[in-house]
């Protein structure tokens, strides 16, 4: 605050009044390391309660330990605002899905007159999931085929699968390669996009479009890479 007081000479003397505010912080905060550009999470302390930082978490991370204590040795408990995102058993937290939760640490004795609690906000970020367009072949002068299901998905975790998608991706031929495009192999000729999954960030990789000279060739239906132990699969091809 600034205060101006008149003097006898007609001039004004300006005083600066500083006021100190005491702010109690109840939540996790972070400091930015300007040298390394990394985030440093600090522990939270309120009264006699100390709740150690949870840090960054991602869907698919293993269960983790919640660490906190009362400086005078009183028992503490932990609670999740949404057990469908993060469930807690004693002091072990298990990530169920991506999302936002508040984890509260409080005294185990509800009748304790101290009645303090401290919380941390935890954002469970999505895990990466790879979606790759399959290679496609067509003849010169032919229209682009429908390849909407021509992609592979790799990287599922926690026994999740395609049934968990809200919107499935769609593959398609890059529009810049039309019927008059010259024969050759085009690395970005097949694109895939448009999917949404609540627990994954989708990473798309284009596929190769090969345009053959003439219309007399065998088109081997593309398929995803296979791993040992997978079920038998059908091979198919057609003469064009």
C-alpha atoms as a printed R data frame, in Angstrom:
    type eleno elety resid chain resno       x       y       z
1   ATOM     1    CA   UNK     A     1   0.000   0.000   0.000
2   ATOM     2    CA   UNK     A     2   1.152   3.574  -0.711
3   ATOM     3    CA   UNK     A     3   0.332   6.511   1.582
4   ATOM     4    CA   UNK     A     4   1.045  10.159   0.747
5   ATOM     5    CA   UNK     A     5   1.355  12.636   3.640
6   ATOM     6    CA   UNK     A     6   1.415  16.397   2.942
7   ATOM     7    CA   UNK     A     7   4.446  18.378   4.188
8   ATOM     8    CA   UNK     A     8   4.595  22.065   5.112
9   ATOM     9    CA   UNK     A     9   6.419  22.915   1.913
10  ATOM    10    CA   UNK     A    10   3.523  21.691  -0.151
11  ATOM    11    CA   UNK     A    11   5.347  18.517  -1.166
12  ATOM    12    CA   UNK     A    12   4.130  15.065  -0.269
13  ATOM    13    CA   UNK     A    13   6.077  12.339   1.455
14  ATOM    14    CA   UNK     A    14   5.291   8.851   0.211
15  ATOM    15    CA   UNK     A    15   5.394   5.910   2.564
16  ATOM    16    CA   UNK     A    16   5.237   2.285   1.501
17  ATOM    17    CA   UNK     A    17   3.376   0.083   3.915
18  ATOM    18    CA   UNK     A    18   4.140  -3.617   3.591
19  ATOM    19    CA   UNK     A    19   1.639  -6.181   4.820
20  ATOM    20    CA   UNK     A    20   2.563  -9.824   5.443
21  ATOM    21    CA   UNK     A    21  -0.008 -12.481   4.752
22  ATOM    22    CA   UNK     A    22   0.115 -15.917   6.314
23  ATOM    23    CA   UNK     A    23  -1.143 -18.537   3.853
24  ATOM    24    CA   UNK     A    24  -1.721 -22.155   4.787
25  ATOM    25    CA   UNK     A    25  -1.194 -24.413   1.788
26  ATOM    26    CA   UNK     A    26  -3.180 -27.631   1.611
27  ATOM    27    CA   UNK     A    27  -2.115 -29.410  -1.538
28  ATOM    28    CA   UNK     A    28   0.859 -30.602  -3.525
29  ATOM    29    CA   UNK     A    29   3.011 -27.950  -5.093
30  ATOM    30    CA   UNK     A    30   5.987 -28.104  -7.405
31  ATOM    31    CA   UNK     A    31   9.096 -26.040  -8.040
32  ATOM    32    CA   UNK     A    32  10.583 -25.647 -11.516
33  ATOM    33    CA   UNK     A    33  14.319 -26.281 -11.758
34  ATOM    34    CA   UNK     A    34  15.351 -23.573 -14.229
35  ATOM    35    CA   UNK     A    35  18.664 -25.279 -15.038
36  ATOM    36    CA   UNK     A    36  17.351 -28.739 -15.898
37  ATOM    37    CA   UNK     A    37  13.722 -27.782 -16.658
38  ATOM    38    CA   UNK     A    38  12.642 -30.709 -14.475
39  ATOM    39    CA   UNK     A    39   9.840 -30.585 -11.941
40  ATOM    40    CA   UNK     A    40  10.733 -31.006  -8.271
41  ATOM    41    CA   UNK     A    41   7.822 -32.127  -6.128
42  ATOM    42    CA   UNK     A    42   7.833 -31.120  -2.478
43  ATOM    43    CA   UNK     A    43   6.403 -32.923   0.520
44  ATOM    44    CA   UNK     A    44   3.322 -31.396   2.123
45  ATOM    45    CA   UNK     A    45   3.373 -30.488   5.811
46  ATOM    46    CA   UNK     A    46   0.366 -29.264   7.760
47  ATOM    47    CA   UNK     A    47   0.540 -29.175  11.525
48  ATOM    48    CA   UNK     A    48   2.081 -32.473  12.635
49  ATOM    49    CA   UNK     A    49   1.201 -34.268   9.393
50  ATOM    50    CA   UNK     A    50   3.791 -34.875   6.674
51  ATOM    51    CA   UNK     A    51   2.627 -36.376   3.349
52  ATOM    52    CA   UNK     A    52   5.485 -37.308   1.014
53  ATOM    53    CA   UNK     A    53   5.080 -36.347  -2.641
54  ATOM    54    CA   UNK     A    54   3.343 -38.858  -4.903
55  ATOM    55    CA   UNK     A    55   5.011 -37.547  -8.062
56  ATOM    56    CA   UNK     A    56   4.055 -38.301 -11.664
57  ATOM    57    CA   UNK     A    57   1.944 -41.386 -12.367
58  ATOM    58    CA   UNK     A    58   0.845 -43.066 -15.601
59  ATOM    59    CA   UNK     A    59  -1.780 -45.689 -16.378
60  ATOM    60    CA   UNK     A    60  -0.028 -49.055 -16.234
61  ATOM    61    CA   UNK     A    61   2.381 -48.122 -13.435
62  ATOM    62    CA   UNK     A    62   2.783 -50.787 -10.741
63  ATOM    63    CA   UNK     A    63   1.045 -50.273  -7.364
64  ATOM    64    CA   UNK     A    64   2.928 -47.730  -5.286
65  ATOM    65    CA   UNK     A    65   3.379 -46.967  -1.615
66  ATOM    66    CA   UNK     A    66   1.880 -43.875   0.004
67  ATOM    67    CA   UNK     A    67   4.305 -42.454   2.520
68  ATOM    68    CA   UNK     A    68   3.225 -40.113   5.279
69  ATOM    69    CA   UNK     A    69   3.371 -39.803   9.045
70  ATOM    70    CA   UNK     A    70   2.466 -37.807  12.140
71  ATOM    71    CA   UNK     A    71   5.495 -36.202  13.761
72  ATOM    72    CA   UNK     A    72   4.285 -37.325  17.191
73  ATOM    73    CA   UNK     A    73   3.688 -40.896  16.080
74  ATOM    74    CA   UNK     A    74  -0.095 -40.942  15.731
75  ATOM    75    CA   UNK     A    75  -1.516 -43.432  13.216
76  ATOM    76    CA   UNK     A    76  -2.617 -42.113   9.829
77  ATOM    77    CA   UNK     A    77  -4.854 -43.455   7.053
78  ATOM    78    CA   UNK     A    78  -5.152 -42.750   3.321
79  ATOM    79    CA   UNK     A    79  -8.298 -42.331   1.220
80  ATOM    80    CA   UNK     A    80  -8.962 -41.862  -2.516
81  ATOM    81    CA   UNK     A    81 -11.654 -39.522  -3.806
82  ATOM    82    CA   UNK     A    82 -12.372 -41.988  -6.637
83  ATOM    83    CA   UNK     A    83 -11.440 -45.672  -6.060
84  ATOM    84    CA   UNK     A    84 -12.359 -46.452  -9.679
85  ATOM    85    CA   UNK     A    85  -9.269 -44.421 -10.698
86  ATOM    86    CA   UNK     A    86  -6.945 -45.128  -7.759
87  ATOM    87    CA   UNK     A    87  -7.859 -47.676  -5.098
88  ATOM    88    CA   UNK     A    88  -6.069 -47.791  -1.742
89  ATOM    89    CA   UNK     A    89  -5.515 -50.728   0.601
90  ATOM    90    CA   UNK     A    90  -3.801 -49.557   3.804
91  ATOM    91    CA   UNK     A    91  -0.961 -47.497   2.260
92  ATOM    92    CA   UNK     A    92  -0.717 -49.225  -1.151
93  ATOM    93    CA   UNK     A    93  -2.309 -47.374  -4.084
94  ATOM    94    CA   UNK     A    94  -3.300 -49.192  -7.280
95  ATOM    95    CA   UNK     A    95  -3.976 -47.354 -10.536
96  ATOM    96    CA   UNK     A    96  -7.184 -48.538 -12.207
97  ATOM    97    CA   UNK     A    97  -7.471 -46.032 -15.042
98  ATOM    98    CA   UNK     A    98  -6.361 -42.596 -16.195
99  ATOM    99    CA   UNK     A    99  -7.954 -39.572 -14.551
100 ATOM   100    CA   UNK     A   100  -7.821 -37.151 -11.635
101 ATOM   101    CA   UNK     A   101  -8.112 -38.014  -7.936
102 ATOM   102    CA   UNK     A   102  -7.457 -36.420  -4.565
103 ATOM   103    CA   UNK     A   103  -5.654 -38.600  -2.037
104 ATOM   104    CA   UNK     A   104  -6.217 -37.598   1.566
105 ATOM   105    CA   UNK     A   105  -4.072 -38.482   4.570
106 ATOM   106    CA   UNK     A   106  -5.686 -37.998   7.954
107 ATOM   107    CA   UNK     A   107  -5.517 -39.290  11.526
108 ATOM   108    CA   UNK     A   108  -6.781 -42.820  11.969
109 ATOM   109    CA   UNK     A   109  -8.644 -41.817  15.137
110 ATOM   110    CA   UNK     A   110 -11.722 -39.856  14.058
111 ATOM   111    CA   UNK     A   111 -12.250 -38.701  17.642
112 ATOM   112    CA   UNK     A   112  -8.833 -37.102  17.947
113 ATOM   113    CA   UNK     A   113  -9.244 -33.420  18.815
114 ATOM   114    CA   UNK     A   114  -6.374 -32.504  16.498
115 ATOM   115    CA   UNK     A   115  -8.631 -33.424  13.540
116 ATOM   116    CA   UNK     A   116  -6.138 -32.562  10.788
117 ATOM   117    CA   UNK     A   117  -5.891 -33.796   7.220
118 ATOM   118    CA   UNK     A   118  -3.644 -33.158   4.228
119 ATOM   119    CA   UNK     A   119  -4.221 -34.021   0.598
120 ATOM   120    CA   UNK     A   120  -2.472 -34.369  -2.736
121 ATOM   121    CA   UNK     A   121  -3.981 -34.007  -6.187
122 ATOM   122    CA   UNK     A   122  -2.895 -36.861  -8.453
123 ATOM   123    CA   UNK     A   123  -3.266 -36.842 -12.226
124 ATOM   124    CA   UNK     A   124  -2.941 -40.316 -13.742
125 ATOM   125    CA   UNK     A   125  -1.805 -39.644 -17.299
126 ATOM   126    CA   UNK     A   126  -2.617 -41.870 -20.248
127 ATOM   127    CA   UNK     A   127  -0.153 -44.497 -21.455
128 ATOM   128    CA   UNK     A   128   1.059 -44.530 -25.098
129 ATOM   129    CA   UNK     A   129  -0.549 -46.997 -27.511
130 ATOM   130    CA   UNK     A   130   0.823 -47.600 -30.997
131 ATOM   131    CA   UNK     A   131  -1.566 -47.680 -33.963
132 ATOM   132    CA   UNK     A   132   0.123 -48.519 -37.275
133 ATOM   133    CA   UNK     A   133  -1.461 -48.479 -40.722
134 ATOM   134    CA   UNK     A   134  -0.887 -51.635 -42.782
135 ATOM   135    CA   UNK     A   135   0.811 -51.604 -46.173
136 ATOM   136    CA   UNK     A   136  -1.623 -51.557 -49.099
137 ATOM   137    CA   UNK     A   137  -1.252 -52.365 -52.827
138 ATOM   138    CA   UNK     A   138  -3.319 -51.256 -55.813
139 ATOM   139    CA   UNK     A   139  -2.882 -51.022 -59.555
140 ATOM   140    CA   UNK     A   140  -2.128 -47.887 -61.527
141 ATOM   141    CA   UNK     A   141  -5.347 -46.206 -62.651
142 ATOM   142    CA   UNK     A   142  -7.482 -48.036 -60.119
143 ATOM   143    CA   UNK     A   143  -9.527 -46.268 -57.419
144 ATOM   144    CA   UNK     A   144  -8.237 -46.410 -53.865
145 ATOM   145    CA   UNK     A   145  -9.665 -49.357 -51.915
146 ATOM   146    CA   UNK     A   146 -11.517 -49.197 -48.613
147 ATOM   147    CA   UNK     A   147  -8.883 -49.921 -45.951
148 ATOM   148    CA   UNK     A   148 -10.769 -48.623 -42.908
149 ATOM   149    CA   UNK     A   149  -9.797 -51.619 -40.758
150 ATOM   150    CA   UNK     A   150  -6.255 -51.863 -42.097
151 ATOM   151    CA   UNK     A   151  -4.212 -51.091 -38.990
152 ATOM   152    CA   UNK     A   152  -2.517 -52.826 -36.060
153 ATOM   153    CA   UNK     A   153  -2.635 -51.859 -32.383
154 ATOM   154    CA   UNK     A   154   0.288 -52.740 -30.109
155 ATOM   155    CA   UNK     A   155   1.045 -51.874 -26.498
156 ATOM   156    CA   UNK     A   156  -2.007 -52.871 -24.479
157 ATOM   157    CA   UNK     A   157  -1.401 -53.224 -20.748
158 ATOM   158    CA   UNK     A   158  -3.423 -54.438 -17.774
159 ATOM   159    CA   UNK     A   159  -5.303 -56.955 -19.958
160 ATOM   160    CA   UNK     A   160  -7.123 -54.160 -21.803
161 ATOM   161    CA   UNK     A   161  -8.068 -54.611 -25.454
162 ATOM   162    CA   UNK     A   162  -9.958 -53.046 -28.358
163 ATOM   163    CA   UNK     A   163 -13.290 -53.442 -26.560
164 ATOM   164    CA   UNK     A   164 -12.286 -50.560 -24.257
165 ATOM   165    CA   UNK     A   165 -12.112 -48.030 -27.106
166 ATOM   166    CA   UNK     A   166 -14.734 -45.288 -27.138
167 ATOM   167    CA   UNK     A   167 -14.062 -44.694 -30.845
168 ATOM   168    CA   UNK     A   168 -12.004 -47.060 -32.975
169 ATOM   169    CA   UNK     A   169  -9.380 -45.604 -35.337
170 ATOM   170    CA   UNK     A   170  -9.953 -45.551 -39.092
171 ATOM   171    CA   UNK     A   171  -7.365 -46.203 -41.793
172 ATOM   172    CA   UNK     A   172  -7.596 -44.587 -45.244
173 ATOM   173    CA   UNK     A   173  -5.550 -43.922 -48.365
174 ATOM   174    CA   UNK     A   174  -3.830 -40.542 -48.419
175 ATOM   175    CA   UNK     A   175  -5.908 -38.397 -50.794
176 ATOM   176    CA   UNK     A   176  -2.847 -37.005 -52.547
177 ATOM   177    CA   UNK     A   177  -2.343 -40.405 -54.194
178 ATOM   178    CA   UNK     A   178  -5.150 -40.689 -56.731
179 ATOM   179    CA   UNK     A   179  -5.755 -42.897 -59.738
180 ATOM   180    CA   UNK     A   180  -3.192 -41.041 -61.876
181 ATOM   181    CA   UNK     A   181  -0.379 -41.235 -59.299
182 ATOM   182    CA   UNK     A   182   2.637 -42.896 -60.889
183 ATOM   183    CA   UNK     A   183   3.625 -46.436 -59.839
184 ATOM   184    CA   UNK     A   184   5.921 -46.632 -56.835
185 ATOM   185    CA   UNK     A   185   6.020 -47.076 -53.087
186 ATOM   186    CA   UNK     A   186   4.780 -44.130 -50.992
187 ATOM   187    CA   UNK     A   187   5.754 -44.203 -47.320
188 ATOM   188    CA   UNK     A   188   2.855 -42.023 -46.142
189 ATOM   189    CA   UNK     A   189   0.321 -43.478 -48.553
190 ATOM   190    CA   UNK     A   190  -1.858 -45.086 -45.871
191 ATOM   191    CA   UNK     A   191  -2.951 -43.014 -42.892
192 ATOM   192    CA   UNK     A   192  -4.811 -43.840 -39.685
193 ATOM   193    CA   UNK     A   193  -6.485 -41.527 -37.184
194 ATOM   194    CA   UNK     A   194  -9.695 -40.727 -35.331
195 ATOM   195    CA   UNK     A   195  -9.549 -43.140 -32.396
196 ATOM   196    CA   UNK     A   196 -10.194 -42.382 -28.731
197 ATOM   197    CA   UNK     A   197  -9.357 -44.504 -25.681
198 ATOM   198    CA   UNK     A   198  -9.856 -43.296 -22.089
199 ATOM   199    CA   UNK     A   199  -6.561 -44.782 -20.864
200 ATOM   200    CA   UNK     A   200  -4.232 -44.379 -23.842
201 ATOM   201    CA   UNK     A   201  -2.697 -41.624 -25.919
202 ATOM   202    CA   UNK     A   202  -2.761 -42.990 -29.461
203 ATOM   203    CA   UNK     A   203   0.456 -42.749 -31.482
204 ATOM   204    CA   UNK     A   204  -0.219 -43.122 -35.200
205 ATOM   205    CA   UNK     A   205   2.249 -44.463 -37.772
206 ATOM   206    CA   UNK     A   206   1.476 -44.293 -41.533
207 ATOM   207    CA   UNK     A   207   1.785 -47.296 -43.828
208 ATOM   208    CA   UNK     A   208   3.223 -47.766 -47.297
209 ATOM   209    CA   UNK     A   209   1.015 -47.544 -50.382
210 ATOM   210    CA   UNK     A   210   2.452 -49.455 -53.324
211 ATOM   211    CA   UNK     A   211   1.052 -48.662 -56.768
212 ATOM   212    CA   UNK     A   212   1.807 -51.411 -59.287
213 ATOM   213    CA   UNK     A   213   2.097 -51.005 -63.032
214 ATOM   214    CA   UNK     A   214  -0.842 -52.570 -64.837
215 ATOM   215    CA   UNK     A   215  -3.582 -54.587 -63.211
216 ATOM   216    CA   UNK     A   216  -2.154 -58.101 -63.360
217 ATOM   217    CA   UNK     A   217  -0.710 -58.874 -59.934
218 ATOM   218    CA   UNK     A   218  -1.477 -60.774 -56.721
219 ATOM   219    CA   UNK     A   219  -2.638 -58.746 -53.752
220 ATOM   220    CA   UNK     A   220  -1.578 -60.445 -50.511
221 ATOM   221    CA   UNK     A   221  -3.941 -59.241 -47.777
222 ATOM   222    CA   UNK     A   222  -1.749 -57.486 -45.176
223 ATOM   223    CA   UNK     A   223  -1.736 -58.593 -41.557
224 ATOM   224    CA   UNK     A   224  -0.238 -57.434 -38.279
225 ATOM   225    CA   UNK     A   225   3.067 -58.762 -36.971
226 ATOM   226    CA   UNK     A   226   2.598 -61.862 -34.884
227 ATOM   227    CA   UNK     A   227   4.091 -63.010 -31.593
228 ATOM   228    CA   UNK     A   228   4.818 -66.491 -30.347
229 ATOM   229    CA   UNK     A   229   1.782 -67.931 -28.564
230 ATOM   230    CA   UNK     A   230  -0.889 -66.064 -30.545
231 ATOM   231    CA   UNK     A   231  -3.870 -67.871 -32.030
232 ATOM   232    CA   UNK     A   232  -3.747 -69.250 -35.610
233 ATOM   233    CA   UNK     A   233  -4.750 -66.720 -38.238
234 ATOM   234    CA   UNK     A   234  -6.030 -66.840 -41.814
235 ATOM   235    CA   UNK     A   235  -3.873 -65.874 -44.796
236 ATOM   236    CA   UNK     A   236  -5.619 -64.605 -47.915
237 ATOM   237    CA   UNK     A   237  -4.658 -63.267 -51.325
238 ATOM   238    CA   UNK     A   238  -6.426 -62.276 -54.536
239 ATOM   239    CA   UNK     A   239  -5.449 -61.911 -58.178
240 ATOM   240    CA   UNK     A   240  -6.059 -58.460 -59.601
